[in-house]
Tab-separated table of C-alpha atoms and ligand atoms in Angstrom:
chain	number	residue	atom	x	y	z
A	98	MET	CA	8.964	2.307	-28.514
A	99	THR	CA	10.251	-0.057	-25.834
A	100	THR	CA	8.580	-2.914	-23.555
A	101	VAL	CA	10.265	-3.518	-20.246
A	102	THR	CA	10.072	-5.641	-17.284
A	103	VAL	CA	10.931	-4.916	-13.624
A	104	VAL	CA	12.082	-7.229	-11.280
A	105	GLY	CA	13.081	-7.441	-7.568
A	106	ALA	CA	16.437	-8.227	-7.763
A	107	GLN	CA	16.483	-9.507	-4.497
A	108	TRP	CA	13.814	-11.140	-1.538
A	109	GLY	CA	11.434	-8.685	-2.588
A	110	ASP	CA	9.835	-5.089	-1.258
A	111	GLU	CA	12.871	-3.123	-3.299
A	112	GLY	CA	10.599	-0.533	-4.427
A	113	LYS	CA	8.881	-1.867	-7.505
A	114	GLY	CA	6.218	-0.206	-6.888
A	115	LYS	CA	7.719	3.234	-7.009
A	116	ILE	CA	9.736	2.133	-10.028
A	117	THR	CA	7.236	0.607	-11.637
A	118	ASP	CA	4.846	4.420	-11.684
A	119	TYR	CA	8.210	6.200	-12.361
A	120	PHE	CA	8.165	3.920	-15.622
A	121	ALA	CA	4.673	4.318	-15.940
A	122	GLU	CA	4.641	7.672	-17.043
A	123	LYS	CA	6.234	6.670	-20.665
A	124	SER	CA	4.329	3.514	-20.998
A	125	GLU	CA	0.882	2.792	-22.345
A	126	PHE	CA	0.305	-0.718	-20.626
A	127	ILE	CA	1.301	-1.985	-17.266
A	128	VAL	CA	0.977	-5.199	-16.703
A	129	ARG	CA	1.406	-7.809	-13.684
A	130	PHE	CA	2.322	-11.468	-14.913
A	131	GLN	CA	3.044	-13.393	-11.590
A	132	GLY	CA	2.266	-13.674	-8.277
A	133	GLY	CA	-0.768	-12.421	-6.679
A	134	ASN	CA	-2.077	-10.330	-3.538
A	135	ASN	CA	1.276	-11.572	-1.931
A	136	ALA	CA	2.526	-8.399	-3.330
A	137	GLY	CA	2.649	-5.204	-1.613
A	138	HIS	CA	3.507	-2.216	-3.605
A	139	THR	CA	3.606	0.931	-2.408
A	140	ILE	CA	3.423	4.438	-4.341
A	141	VAL	CA	3.746	7.963	-2.612
A	142	ILE	CA	2.306	10.420	-4.712
A	143	GLY	CA	2.436	14.072	-3.155
A	144	GLU	CA	0.925	13.249	0.273
A	145	GLU	CA	-0.931	10.634	-0.958
A	146	GLU	CA	0.038	6.493	-0.021
A	147	TYR	CA	-1.399	3.802	-1.920
A	148	LYS	CA	-0.371	0.196	-1.549
A	149	LEU	CA	-1.308	-1.923	-4.360
A	150	HIS	CA	-1.973	-5.739	-3.791
A	151	LEU	CA	-3.751	-6.880	-7.112
A	152	ILE	CA	-3.992	-4.111	-9.197
A	153	PRO	CA	-0.547	-2.989	-11.829
A	154	SER	CA	0.759	-0.045	-10.033
A	155	GLY	CA	-0.276	1.723	-13.514
A	156	ILE	CA	-3.749	2.282	-12.534
A	157	LEU	CA	-3.107	5.519	-10.774
A	158	ARG	CA	-2.435	7.397	-13.948
A	159	SER	CA	-5.434	7.323	-15.350
A	160	ASP	CA	-4.712	7.806	-18.787
A	161	LYS	CA	-3.207	3.980	-18.917
A	162	ASN	CA	-4.251	0.414	-19.004
A	163	ALA	CA	-3.591	-2.158	-16.276
A	164	VAL	CA	-3.565	-5.133	-16.837
A	165	ILE	CA	-3.625	-8.700	-15.080
A	166	GLY	CA	-1.793	-11.206	-17.033
A	167	ASN	CA	-2.927	-14.777	-17.278
A	168	GLY	CA	0.123	-15.582	-14.624
A	169	VAL	CA	-1.481	-13.755	-12.038
A	170	VAL	CA	-3.492	-15.961	-9.047
A	171	VAL	CA	-6.949	-13.788	-8.311
A	172	ASP	CA	-8.174	-13.507	-5.521
A	173	PRO	CA	-11.674	-12.331	-6.818
A	174	LYS	CA	-12.919	-10.831	-3.357
A	175	VAL	CA	-9.653	-9.005	-2.901
A	176	LEU	CA	-9.145	-7.728	-6.621
A	177	LEU	CA	-13.229	-6.075	-5.970
A	178	GLU	CA	-12.037	-4.621	-3.032
A	179	GLU	CA	-9.395	-2.965	-4.227
A	180	ILE	CA	-11.041	-1.219	-6.849
A	181	ASN	CA	-13.666	-0.037	-4.164
A	182	LYS	CA	-11.149	0.947	-2.468
A	183	LEU	CA	-9.378	2.453	-4.832
A	184	LYS	CA	-12.777	4.331	-6.401
A	185	ASP	CA	-13.728	5.407	-3.104
A	186	ARG	CA	-10.012	7.739	-3.107
A	187	GLY	CA	-11.107	9.063	-6.768
A	188	ILE	CA	-9.694	6.291	-8.654
A	189	ASP	CA	-11.404	4.551	-11.319
A	190	ALA	CA	-10.160	1.323	-12.230
A	191	ASP	CA	-12.133	1.570	-16.203
A	192	ASN	CA	-9.034	1.052	-17.449
A	193	LEU	CA	-8.326	-2.623	-16.049
A	194	VAL	CA	-8.050	-5.581	-17.775
A	195	LEU	CA	-8.051	-9.247	-15.952
A	196	SER	CA	-7.023	-11.972	-18.020
A	197	ASP	CA	-9.363	-14.853	-18.711
A	198	ARG	CA	-7.059	-17.299	-18.497
A	199	ALA	CA	-5.491	-16.504	-14.638
A	200	HIS	CA	-6.526	-18.730	-12.283
A	201	LEU	CA	-8.730	-18.085	-9.116
A	202	ILE	CA	-7.934	-18.161	-5.641
A	203	MET	CA	-10.700	-20.307	-4.050
A	204	PRO	CA	-11.595	-20.444	-0.064
A	205	TYR	CA	-9.835	-23.689	0.388
A	206	HIS	CA	-6.522	-22.579	-0.903
A	207	LEU	CA	-6.325	-19.974	1.947
A	208	ALA	CA	-7.961	-22.652	4.269
A	209	MET	CA	-5.040	-25.018	2.299
A	210	ASP	CA	-2.282	-22.349	2.972
A	211	GLU	CA	-2.945	-21.877	6.814
A	212	LEU	CA	-2.931	-25.491	7.372
A	213	GLU	CA	0.575	-25.884	5.324
A	214	GLU	CA	2.250	-23.387	7.059
A	215	ARG	CA	1.783	-25.915	10.200
A	216	LEU	CA	1.879	-28.760	8.926
A	217	LYS	CA	5.520	-27.666	6.929
A	218	LYS	CA	7.122	-26.683	10.805
A	219	GLY	CA	10.846	-26.163	9.810
A	220	PHE	CA	10.074	-25.698	6.303
A	221	SER	CA	7.689	-23.234	6.354
A	222	ALA	CA	8.476	-20.241	4.552
A	223	GLY	CA	6.068	-17.734	6.403
A	224	THR	CA	3.612	-17.033	3.441
A	225	THR	CA	1.207	-14.520	3.294
A	226	LYS	CA	-1.190	-17.055	3.740
A	227	LYS	CA	-3.189	-15.228	0.973
A	228	GLY	CA	-3.760	-18.802	-0.668
A	229	ILE	CA	-1.032	-18.545	-3.506
A	230	GLY	CA	1.143	-21.986	-2.973
A	231	PRO	CA	-1.963	-24.014	-3.000
A	232	CYS	CA	-3.675	-21.901	-5.755
A	233	TYR	CA	-0.488	-22.227	-8.121
A	234	SER	CA	-0.353	-26.198	-6.769
A	235	ASP	CA	-3.945	-26.812	-8.190
A	236	LYS	CA	-2.418	-24.885	-11.235
A	237	VAL	CA	0.072	-27.441	-12.417
A	238	ALA	CA	-2.289	-30.289	-11.290
A	239	ARG	CA	-4.822	-28.990	-13.693
A	240	PHE	CA	-6.937	-28.964	-11.118
A	241	GLY	CA	-7.361	-25.185	-10.693
A	242	ILE	CA	-10.308	-22.510	-11.551
A	243	ARG	CA	-9.585	-20.228	-14.096
A	244	VAL	CA	-11.425	-16.903	-14.947
A	245	THR	CA	-13.358	-17.729	-17.914
A	246	ASP	CA	-14.951	-20.901	-15.540
A	247	LEU	CA	-16.766	-18.171	-13.859
A	248	TYR	CA	-18.772	-17.246	-16.970
A	249	ASN	CA	-19.538	-21.015	-18.190
A	250	PRO	CA	-21.777	-22.183	-14.670
A	251	GLU	CA	-21.837	-25.404	-16.119
A	252	VAL	CA	-17.943	-26.164	-16.268
A	253	LEU	CA	-17.455	-24.255	-12.871
A	254	LYS	CA	-20.220	-26.926	-10.942
A	255	ASP	CA	-18.937	-29.871	-12.589
A	256	LYS	CA	-14.970	-28.744	-11.470
A	257	LEU	CA	-16.427	-27.803	-7.990
A	258	SER	CA	-18.542	-30.596	-7.465
A	259	VAL	CA	-15.166	-32.725	-8.352
A	260	ILE	CA	-12.831	-30.042	-6.344
A	261	VAL	CA	-14.711	-29.358	-3.255
A	262	PRO	CA	-15.352	-33.177	-2.031
A	263	ILE	CA	-11.760	-34.014	-2.378
A	264	LYS	CA	-10.337	-31.022	-0.372
A	265	ASN	CA	-13.086	-31.590	2.001
A	266	LYS	CA	-11.509	-35.371	2.518
A	267	ILE	CA	-8.349	-34.116	2.548
A	268	PHE	CA	-9.080	-31.310	5.499
A	269	LYS	CA	-10.544	-33.979	7.331
A	270	GLY	CA	-8.001	-36.612	6.845
A	271	LEU	CA	-5.288	-33.924	8.386
A	272	GLY	CA	-7.907	-33.944	11.177
A	273	GLU	CA	-9.213	-30.031	10.582
A	274	ASP	CA	-13.120	-28.978	11.245
A	275	ILE	CA	-13.500	-27.917	7.736
A	276	GLU	CA	-15.704	-28.135	5.224
A	277	PHE	CA	-16.456	-26.600	2.218
A	278	GLY	CA	-19.845	-26.416	0.419
A	279	ILE	CA	-19.964	-26.860	-3.477
A	280	GLU	CA	-23.170	-24.209	-3.976
A	281	ASP	CA	-22.153	-21.740	-1.271
A	282	ILE	CA	-18.550	-21.403	-3.393
A	283	PHE	CA	-20.486	-21.833	-6.893
A	284	GLU	CA	-22.977	-18.997	-5.903
A	285	GLU	CA	-20.334	-16.736	-4.895
A	286	TYR	CA	-17.912	-17.217	-7.983
A	287	LEU	CA	-20.742	-16.929	-10.375
A	288	GLU	CA	-21.659	-13.583	-8.518
A	289	TYR	CA	-17.740	-12.191	-8.503
A	290	GLY	CA	-17.695	-13.176	-12.217
A	291	GLN	CA	-20.443	-11.259	-13.023
A	292	LYS	CA	-18.909	-7.861	-11.389
A	293	LEU	CA	-15.749	-8.600	-12.827
A	294	LYS	CA	-17.001	-9.266	-16.453
A	295	ARG	CA	-16.436	-6.016	-17.752
A	296	TYR	CA	-12.879	-6.373	-17.031
A	297	VAL	CA	-12.328	-9.576	-18.385
A	298	TYR	CA	-10.368	-10.534	-22.528
A	299	ASP	CA	-7.790	-12.451	-23.706
A	300	THR	CA	-4.768	-10.177	-22.855
A	301	SER	CA	-2.600	-11.677	-24.528
A	302	VAL	CA	-4.683	-10.188	-27.547
A	303	ILE	CA	-4.281	-6.462	-25.969
A	304	LEU	CA	-0.784	-6.615	-25.643
A	305	TYR	CA	0.044	-8.080	-28.888
A	306	ASP	CA	-2.123	-5.530	-30.651
A	307	ALA	CA	-0.878	-2.686	-28.246
A	308	TYR	CA	2.599	-4.551	-29.276
A	309	GLN	CA	2.353	-3.782	-33.519
A	310	GLU	CA	0.534	-0.518	-32.827
A	311	ASP	CA	3.805	0.647	-31.297
A	312	LYS	CA	2.824	1.040	-27.796
A	313	ASN	CA	5.002	0.797	-24.491
A	314	ILE	CA	4.022	-1.378	-22.209
A	315	LEU	CA	5.702	-2.296	-19.043
A	316	PHE	CA	5.656	-5.812	-16.851
A	317	GLU	CA	5.389	-4.975	-13.044
A	318	GLY	CA	7.081	-8.304	-11.544
A	319	ALA	CA	6.109	-8.743	-8.206
A	320	GLN	CA	8.562	-10.524	-5.113
A	321	GLY	CA	11.931	-10.940	-5.976
A	322	THR	CA	14.750	-13.004	-7.602
A	323	HIS	CA	15.496	-15.212	-5.148
A	324	LEU	CA	11.933	-15.793	-4.040
A	325	ASP	CA	11.310	-17.629	-7.593
A	326	ILE	CA	10.035	-21.132	-7.212
A	327	ASP	CA	12.918	-22.316	-9.362
A	328	HIS	CA	15.610	-20.028	-8.882
A	329	GLY	CA	14.961	-19.003	-5.392
A	330	VAL	CA	15.851	-20.188	-1.780
A	331	TYR	CA	13.679	-22.887	-2.535
A	332	PRO	CA	11.513	-24.084	-0.355
A	333	TYR	CA	11.650	-20.518	1.513
A	334	GLY	CA	10.541	-18.393	-1.416
A	335	THR	CA	7.307	-18.083	-3.538
A	336	SER	CA	5.045	-20.370	-6.038
A	337	SER	CA	5.903	-18.703	-9.039
A	338	ASN	CA	8.708	-17.516	-11.324
A	339	THR	CA	9.138	-14.080	-10.508
A	340	VAL	CA	12.363	-14.005	-12.704
A	341	SER	CA	11.872	-11.875	-16.395
A	342	ALA	CA	10.793	-14.912	-18.274
A	343	GLY	CA	8.118	-14.887	-16.341
A	344	SER	CA	6.942	-11.854	-18.021
A	345	SER	CA	6.510	-13.841	-21.177
A	346	ILE	CA	4.691	-16.766	-19.652
A	347	GLY	CA	2.871	-14.899	-17.564
A	348	THR	CA	1.354	-12.633	-20.210
A	349	GLY	CA	1.695	-14.318	-23.725
A	350	LEU	CA	3.972	-12.325	-24.954
A	351	GLY	CA	7.591	-13.867	-25.761
A	352	PRO	CA	10.810	-13.165	-24.799
A	353	LYS	CA	12.196	-11.623	-28.051
A	354	PHE	CA	9.312	-8.848	-27.638
A	355	ILE	CA	11.316	-7.887	-24.429
A	356	ASP	CA	13.892	-5.020	-24.512
A	357	GLU	CA	15.202	-3.788	-21.380
A	358	VAL	CA	14.977	-5.589	-17.939
A	359	ILE	CA	15.547	-3.309	-15.014
A	360	GLY	CA	16.414	-5.140	-11.634
A	361	VAL	CA	15.204	-2.863	-8.137
A	362	THR	CA	17.624	-3.529	-5.848
A	363	LYS	CA	17.251	-1.950	-2.721
A	364	ALA	CA	20.693	-0.191	-1.200
A	365	TYR	CA	20.998	-3.230	1.602
A	366	THR	CA	18.780	-6.637	2.354
A	367	SER	CA	15.213	-7.444	3.600
A	368	ARG	CA	13.852	-10.134	4.067
A	369	VAL	CA	10.236	-10.912	5.141
A	370	GLY	CA	9.705	-14.172	5.972
A	371	THR	CA	11.959	-17.367	6.774
A	372	GLY	CA	14.972	-18.755	5.681
A	373	PRO	CA	18.856	-18.417	5.369
A	374	PHE	CA	20.079	-14.499	5.140
A	375	PRO	CA	23.685	-14.533	4.604
A	376	THR	CA	24.038	-10.966	5.116
A	377	GLU	CA	21.265	-10.435	8.001
A	378	LEU	CA	22.196	-8.349	10.228
A	379	LYS	CA	20.792	-8.939	13.865
A	380	ASP	CA	22.148	-5.691	15.727
A	381	GLU	CA	22.206	-1.733	16.225
A	382	THR	CA	22.936	-1.319	12.737
A	383	GLY	CA	19.885	-3.737	11.874
A	384	LYS	CA	18.170	-2.185	13.869
A	385	HIS	CA	19.207	1.745	11.862
A	386	LEU	CA	18.166	-0.253	8.586
A	387	GLN	CA	14.834	-1.506	9.597
A	388	GLU	CA	13.530	1.623	11.330
A	389	ARG	CA	15.182	4.504	8.563
A	390	GLY	CA	13.912	2.359	6.262
A	391	LYS	CA	10.556	1.681	7.683
A	392	GLU	CA	11.238	-2.434	7.001
A	393	PHE	CA	7.490	-3.357	7.902
A	394	GLY	CA	5.908	-5.804	5.513
A	395	THR	CA	3.101	-3.636	3.291
A	396	THR	CA	0.737	-6.938	2.939
A	397	THR	CA	1.044	-8.363	6.478
A	398	GLY	CA	2.563	-5.683	8.194
A	399	ARG	CA	5.286	-8.323	10.103
A	400	PRO	CA	8.768	-6.347	10.359
A	401	ARG	CA	11.175	-7.035	7.851
A	402	ARG	CA	14.671	-8.903	8.426
A	403	CYS	CA	17.785	-6.471	7.478
A	404	GLY	CA	21.290	-6.865	6.341
A	405	TRP	CA	23.813	-5.648	4.320
A	406	LEU	CA	23.629	-5.442	0.342
A	407	ASP	CA	24.753	-8.727	-0.907
A	408	MET	CA	26.271	-8.788	-4.261
A	409	VAL	CA	26.184	-12.545	-4.961
A	410	MET	CA	22.414	-12.211	-4.659
A	411	VAL	CA	22.245	-9.128	-6.417
A	412	LYS	CA	25.103	-10.492	-9.209
A	413	PHE	CA	22.815	-13.714	-9.566
A	414	SER	CA	20.162	-11.402	-10.671
A	415	VAL	CA	21.855	-9.983	-13.085
A	416	LYS	CA	22.537	-13.075	-15.117
A	417	VAL	CA	19.436	-14.692	-14.562
A	418	ASN	CA	17.090	-12.452	-15.387
A	419	SER	CA	19.302	-10.563	-18.063
A	420	LEU	CA	19.049	-7.348	-16.465
A	421	THR	CA	20.006	-4.363	-18.711
A	422	SER	CA	19.812	-1.766	-15.515
A	423	ILE	CA	19.869	-1.171	-11.883
A	424	ALA	CA	17.697	1.076	-10.328
A	425	LEU	CA	18.571	1.319	-6.606
A	426	THR	CA	16.758	2.374	-3.983
A	427	LYS	CA	16.353	3.187	-0.908
A	428	LEU	CA	20.034	4.800	-0.639
A	429	ASP	CA	19.098	7.876	2.026
A	430	VAL	CA	18.079	5.159	4.328
A	431	LEU	CA	22.203	3.874	4.810
A	432	GLU	CA	22.644	7.767	5.811
A	433	GLY	CA	24.214	8.520	9.259
A	434	LEU	CA	25.967	4.915	9.289
A	435	LYS	CA	29.967	5.339	10.233
A	436	GLU	CA	30.548	2.590	7.531
A	437	VAL	CA	28.941	0.646	4.715
A	438	LYS	CA	29.668	-3.226	3.838
A	439	VAL	CA	28.732	-4.830	0.783
A	440	CYS	CA	29.248	-8.918	0.567
A	441	THR	CA	31.672	-9.832	-2.379
A	442	HIS	CA	31.359	-13.483	-1.988
A	443	TYR	CA	30.658	-16.203	0.182
A	444	ARG	CA	33.506	-18.398	2.711
A	445	TYR	CA	32.346	-22.403	3.318
A	446	GLU	CA	34.763	-24.450	4.998
A	447	GLY	CA	37.497	-22.811	4.479
A	448	GLU	CA	36.811	-22.026	0.457
A	449	ASP	CA	35.600	-19.135	-1.007
A	450	ILE	CA	32.583	-19.265	-3.344
A	451	HIS	CA	31.056	-16.645	-5.653
A	452	HIS	CA	27.349	-18.532	-6.009
A	453	SER	CA	24.956	-19.621	-3.774
A	454	PRO	CA	24.773	-23.052	-2.548
A	455	ALA	CA	21.695	-24.849	-3.741
A	456	ASP	CA	21.744	-26.624	-0.029
A	457	ILE	CA	20.442	-24.450	2.016
A	458	GLU	CA	21.976	-26.159	5.013
A	459	LYS	CA	24.822	-25.238	3.442
A	460	LEU	CA	23.360	-21.557	2.309
A	461	SER	CA	22.680	-21.160	5.901
A	462	ASP	CA	26.090	-21.573	7.120
A	463	VAL	CA	28.202	-19.338	4.293
A	464	GLU	CA	30.444	-16.938	6.359
A	465	PRO	CA	29.543	-13.411	4.175
A	466	ILE	CA	33.198	-11.534	3.053
A	467	TYR	CA	32.676	-7.744	3.403
A	468	ARG	CA	34.277	-5.139	1.445
A	469	THR	CA	33.944	-1.973	3.773
A	470	PHE	CA	32.901	1.681	2.604
A	471	LYS	CA	33.201	5.223	4.226
A	472	GLY	CA	29.670	5.866	5.353
A	473	TRP	CA	27.665	9.107	4.797
A	474	ASP	CA	25.503	11.830	6.605
A	475	ASN	CA	24.171	15.420	6.312
A	476	ILE	CA	23.062	14.979	3.525
A	477	ASP	CA	20.427	17.376	1.216
A	478	TRP	CA	18.849	14.955	-0.689
A	479	ASP	CA	15.863	16.892	-1.485
A	480	LYS	CA	18.164	19.158	-4.094
A	481	ILE	CA	19.868	16.174	-5.417
A	482	PRO	CA	17.622	15.004	-7.715
A	483	GLU	CA	17.351	18.700	-9.440
A	484	LYS	CA	21.019	19.535	-8.998
A	485	GLY	CA	22.249	15.828	-10.515
A	486	TYR	CA	23.762	12.537	-9.973
A	487	ASP	CA	27.539	14.776	-9.729
A	488	HIS	CA	26.101	16.532	-6.277
A	489	LEU	CA	26.389	13.112	-4.899
A	490	PRO	CA	29.223	13.691	-1.982
A	491	GLU	CA	32.102	11.353	-3.184
A	492	GLU	CA	31.308	8.071	-0.859
A	493	VAL	CA	27.747	7.857	-2.246
A	494	LYS	CA	29.485	7.990	-5.713
A	495	GLU	CA	32.053	5.171	-4.441
A	496	TYR	CA	29.460	3.307	-3.545
A	497	ILE	CA	27.177	3.290	-6.503
A	498	GLN	CA	30.450	2.598	-9.162
A	499	PHE	CA	31.235	-0.484	-7.106
A	500	ILE	CA	27.764	-2.054	-7.399
A	501	GLU	CA	28.372	-1.052	-11.218
A	502	ASP	CA	32.075	-2.713	-11.734
A	503	GLU	CA	30.819	-5.755	-9.709
A	504	THR	CA	27.457	-6.226	-11.695
A	505	LYS	CA	28.716	-4.959	-15.153
A	506	ILE	CA	25.909	-3.006	-15.612
A	507	PRO	CA	24.574	0.980	-15.637
A	508	VAL	CA	22.862	2.034	-12.247
A	509	ASP	CA	20.079	4.178	-14.295
A	510	LEU	CA	18.036	5.285	-11.698
A	511	ILE	CA	18.437	6.145	-7.668
A	512	SER	CA	15.734	6.654	-5.483
A	513	ILE	CA	16.062	8.643	-2.424
A	514	GLY	CA	12.873	8.655	-0.791
A	515	PRO	CA	9.669	6.997	-1.302
A	516	LYS	CA	7.990	9.667	-3.225
A	517	ARG	CA	8.026	10.656	-7.114
A	518	GLU	CA	10.186	13.085	-7.208
A	519	GLN	CA	13.236	11.638	-4.464
A	520	THR	CA	14.384	9.875	-8.043
A	521	ILE	CA	17.906	10.715	-9.574
A	522	GLU	CA	18.482	10.162	-13.482
A	523	ARG	CA	21.152	9.345	-14.803
B	29	GDP	P1	7.477	-3.163	-3.604
B	29	GDP	O1	7.025	-4.512	-2.866
B	29	GDP	O2	9.150	-3.713	-3.995
B	29	GDP	O3	6.729	-2.285	-4.582
B	29	GDP	O4	8.150	-2.478	-1.656
B	29	GDP	P2	7.460	-1.954	-0.694
B	29	GDP	O5	6.389	-1.223	-1.573
B	29	GDP	O6	6.513	-3.440	-0.242
B	29	GDP	O7	8.395	-1.599	0.341
B	29	GDP	C1	9.173	-0.377	-0.428
B	29	GDP	C2	8.748	0.565	0.757
B	29	GDP	O8	10.138	1.460	0.710
B	29	GDP	C3	7.393	1.316	0.613
B	29	GDP	O9	6.975	1.726	1.855
B	29	GDP	C4	7.580	2.934	-0.264
B	29	GDP	O10	7.163	3.867	-0.565
B	29	GDP	C5	9.654	2.513	0.034
B	29	GDP	N1	9.990	3.178	-0.542
B	29	GDP	C6	10.635	2.883	-1.868
B	29	GDP	N2	11.903	4.185	-2.473
B	29	GDP	C7	12.122	4.383	-1.183
B	29	GDP	C8	13.231	5.299	-1.221
B	29	GDP	O11	14.312	5.235	-2.038
B	29	GDP	N3	13.681	5.685	0.478
B	29	GDP	C9	12.716	5.288	1.183
B	29	GDP	N4	13.480	5.678	2.061
B	29	GDP	N5	11.673	5.083	1.005
B	29	GDP	C10	11.560	4.186	-0.104
B	30	IMO	P1	6.914	-7.569	-2.952
B	30	IMO	O1	5.396	-8.033	-4.490
B	30	IMO	C1	8.856	-10.083	0.060
B	30	IMO	C2	7.326	-14.047	0.777
B	30	IMO	C3	7.077	-15.118	1.910
B	30	IMO	C4	7.157	-16.454	2.361
B	30	IMO	C5	7.272	-16.682	1.313
B	30	IMO	C6	6.033	-17.203	0.652
B	30	IMO	O2	5.826	-6.794	-2.143
B	30	IMO	O3	7.502	-7.830	-3.211
B	30	IMO	P2	3.562	-16.755	-0.340
B	30	IMO	O4	2.768	-15.927	0.530
B	30	IMO	O5	3.991	-15.948	-1.308
B	30	IMO	O6	3.602	-18.139	-0.621
B	30	IMO	O7	5.232	-16.652	0.608
B	30	IMO	O8	7.092	-15.407	0.204
B	30	IMO	N1	6.971	-12.804	0.029
B	30	IMO	C7	7.110	-11.584	-0.496
B	30	IMO	N2	8.291	-11.112	0.476
B	30	IMO	N3	7.830	-9.073	-0.484
B	30	IMO	C8	6.477	-9.795	-1.306
B	30	IMO	O9	6.076	-9.570	-2.684
B	30	IMO	C9	6.346	-11.301	-0.777
B	30	IMO	N4	5.060	-12.170	-1.279
B	30	IMO	C10	5.750	-13.377	-0.702
B	30	IMO	O10	7.167	-13.858	3.290
B	30	IMO	O11	8.199	-16.270	3.113
B	31	MG	MG1	6.232	-5.256	-1.236
């Protein structure tokens, strides 16, 4: 049995949904541990495309258990909608469990996300406006509402009676014409609680029991390493620990239980939102990546900024996540380019640097230094998964070899299209 954590090695949208679904075949439990419905994970099965935001990607395999851990922030309205949408497509969520310790996204979090984005001006991260940051803020301030509160009306009412007037005062003080009613939220959330009751458990107990029974457990990361609240491009990232350590904190299963950590790495880089992006391409090549890679946000529909693969970022991910292997995705998207570049390090004020500076202004000013590879074209990708890795053209293998040499870990899985079968195992 193995316990595997899948994380994004870059800025999100690396293809975690597809890779999680791939590994889910061999796992009994698929677990989200952080983030919320800011995530958008796409899985393509045959002609059907599924976009999941809160529910773990394992839900698409009927014999698997999908778990939403304590570290996730849950908008109960969105969760119920997602359950219903899946039902409409013939997928039941009977095997879903939701942690009783997860924090709830409240209506005032959504309003605050919207407002803070406006007030922050140049420091705005271009959030998904799903209330993620304000909900995590309240969690850390010990001002949050948890799933378990939905089953204790007295506590829920007490908490709302304190919190809602304070939130209203803040909105008013900031000149906003917003006022939330204690009673309205109380009734609305009690109803969500009743609808979600059948899914609610102490998920850390379920997971530890599963571990003891030798079940395979898969942790599905959301967002990416460089959006992490501690290790990412602060303040332009998200509000949770997206790195592999988050899978222990966000589920209650300690770090020693995790055997493998897979870093999902796009063969180039994309970013949705604001902040510095050293290898960004604002030219025809950037357009090639965006169009061929269909780089438009799964959650917000925003066009994603695109650029070359950045080894400074990926090598940092190897370290901070203790990655054991890489799943390289969207390699097919690079096809048709005369040359393909990879950033090996940065130059800042005439000096070579191999780590991202903490100072965001410095990071905005670094010059990426590239190694150039010969491009590739006219590849019959469909035949390769069956024939095997060796049938990849030499130029492609050279690119992959370079990534392995730089990171010192194997690229064990290569994705060459959105579908399950468009995957090369090594
Ligand atoms: P996630 O947030 O990391 O799960 O990634 P998203 O689902 O937001 O974005 C990845 C997009 O790329 C989705 O539309 C996937 O269907 C698609 N995709 C995943 N792997 C590949 C691949 O190897 N090649 C191509 N062309 N598309 C892929
Ligand atoms: P998946 O799981 C890409 C970005 C937002 C913004 C910043 C903060 O699909 O890879 P937030 O709403 O979290 O407060 O926004 O983080 N962001 C993502 N970018 N993929 C995601 O998720 C993201 N989730 C958040 O664009 O810059
Ligand atoms: Mg996504």
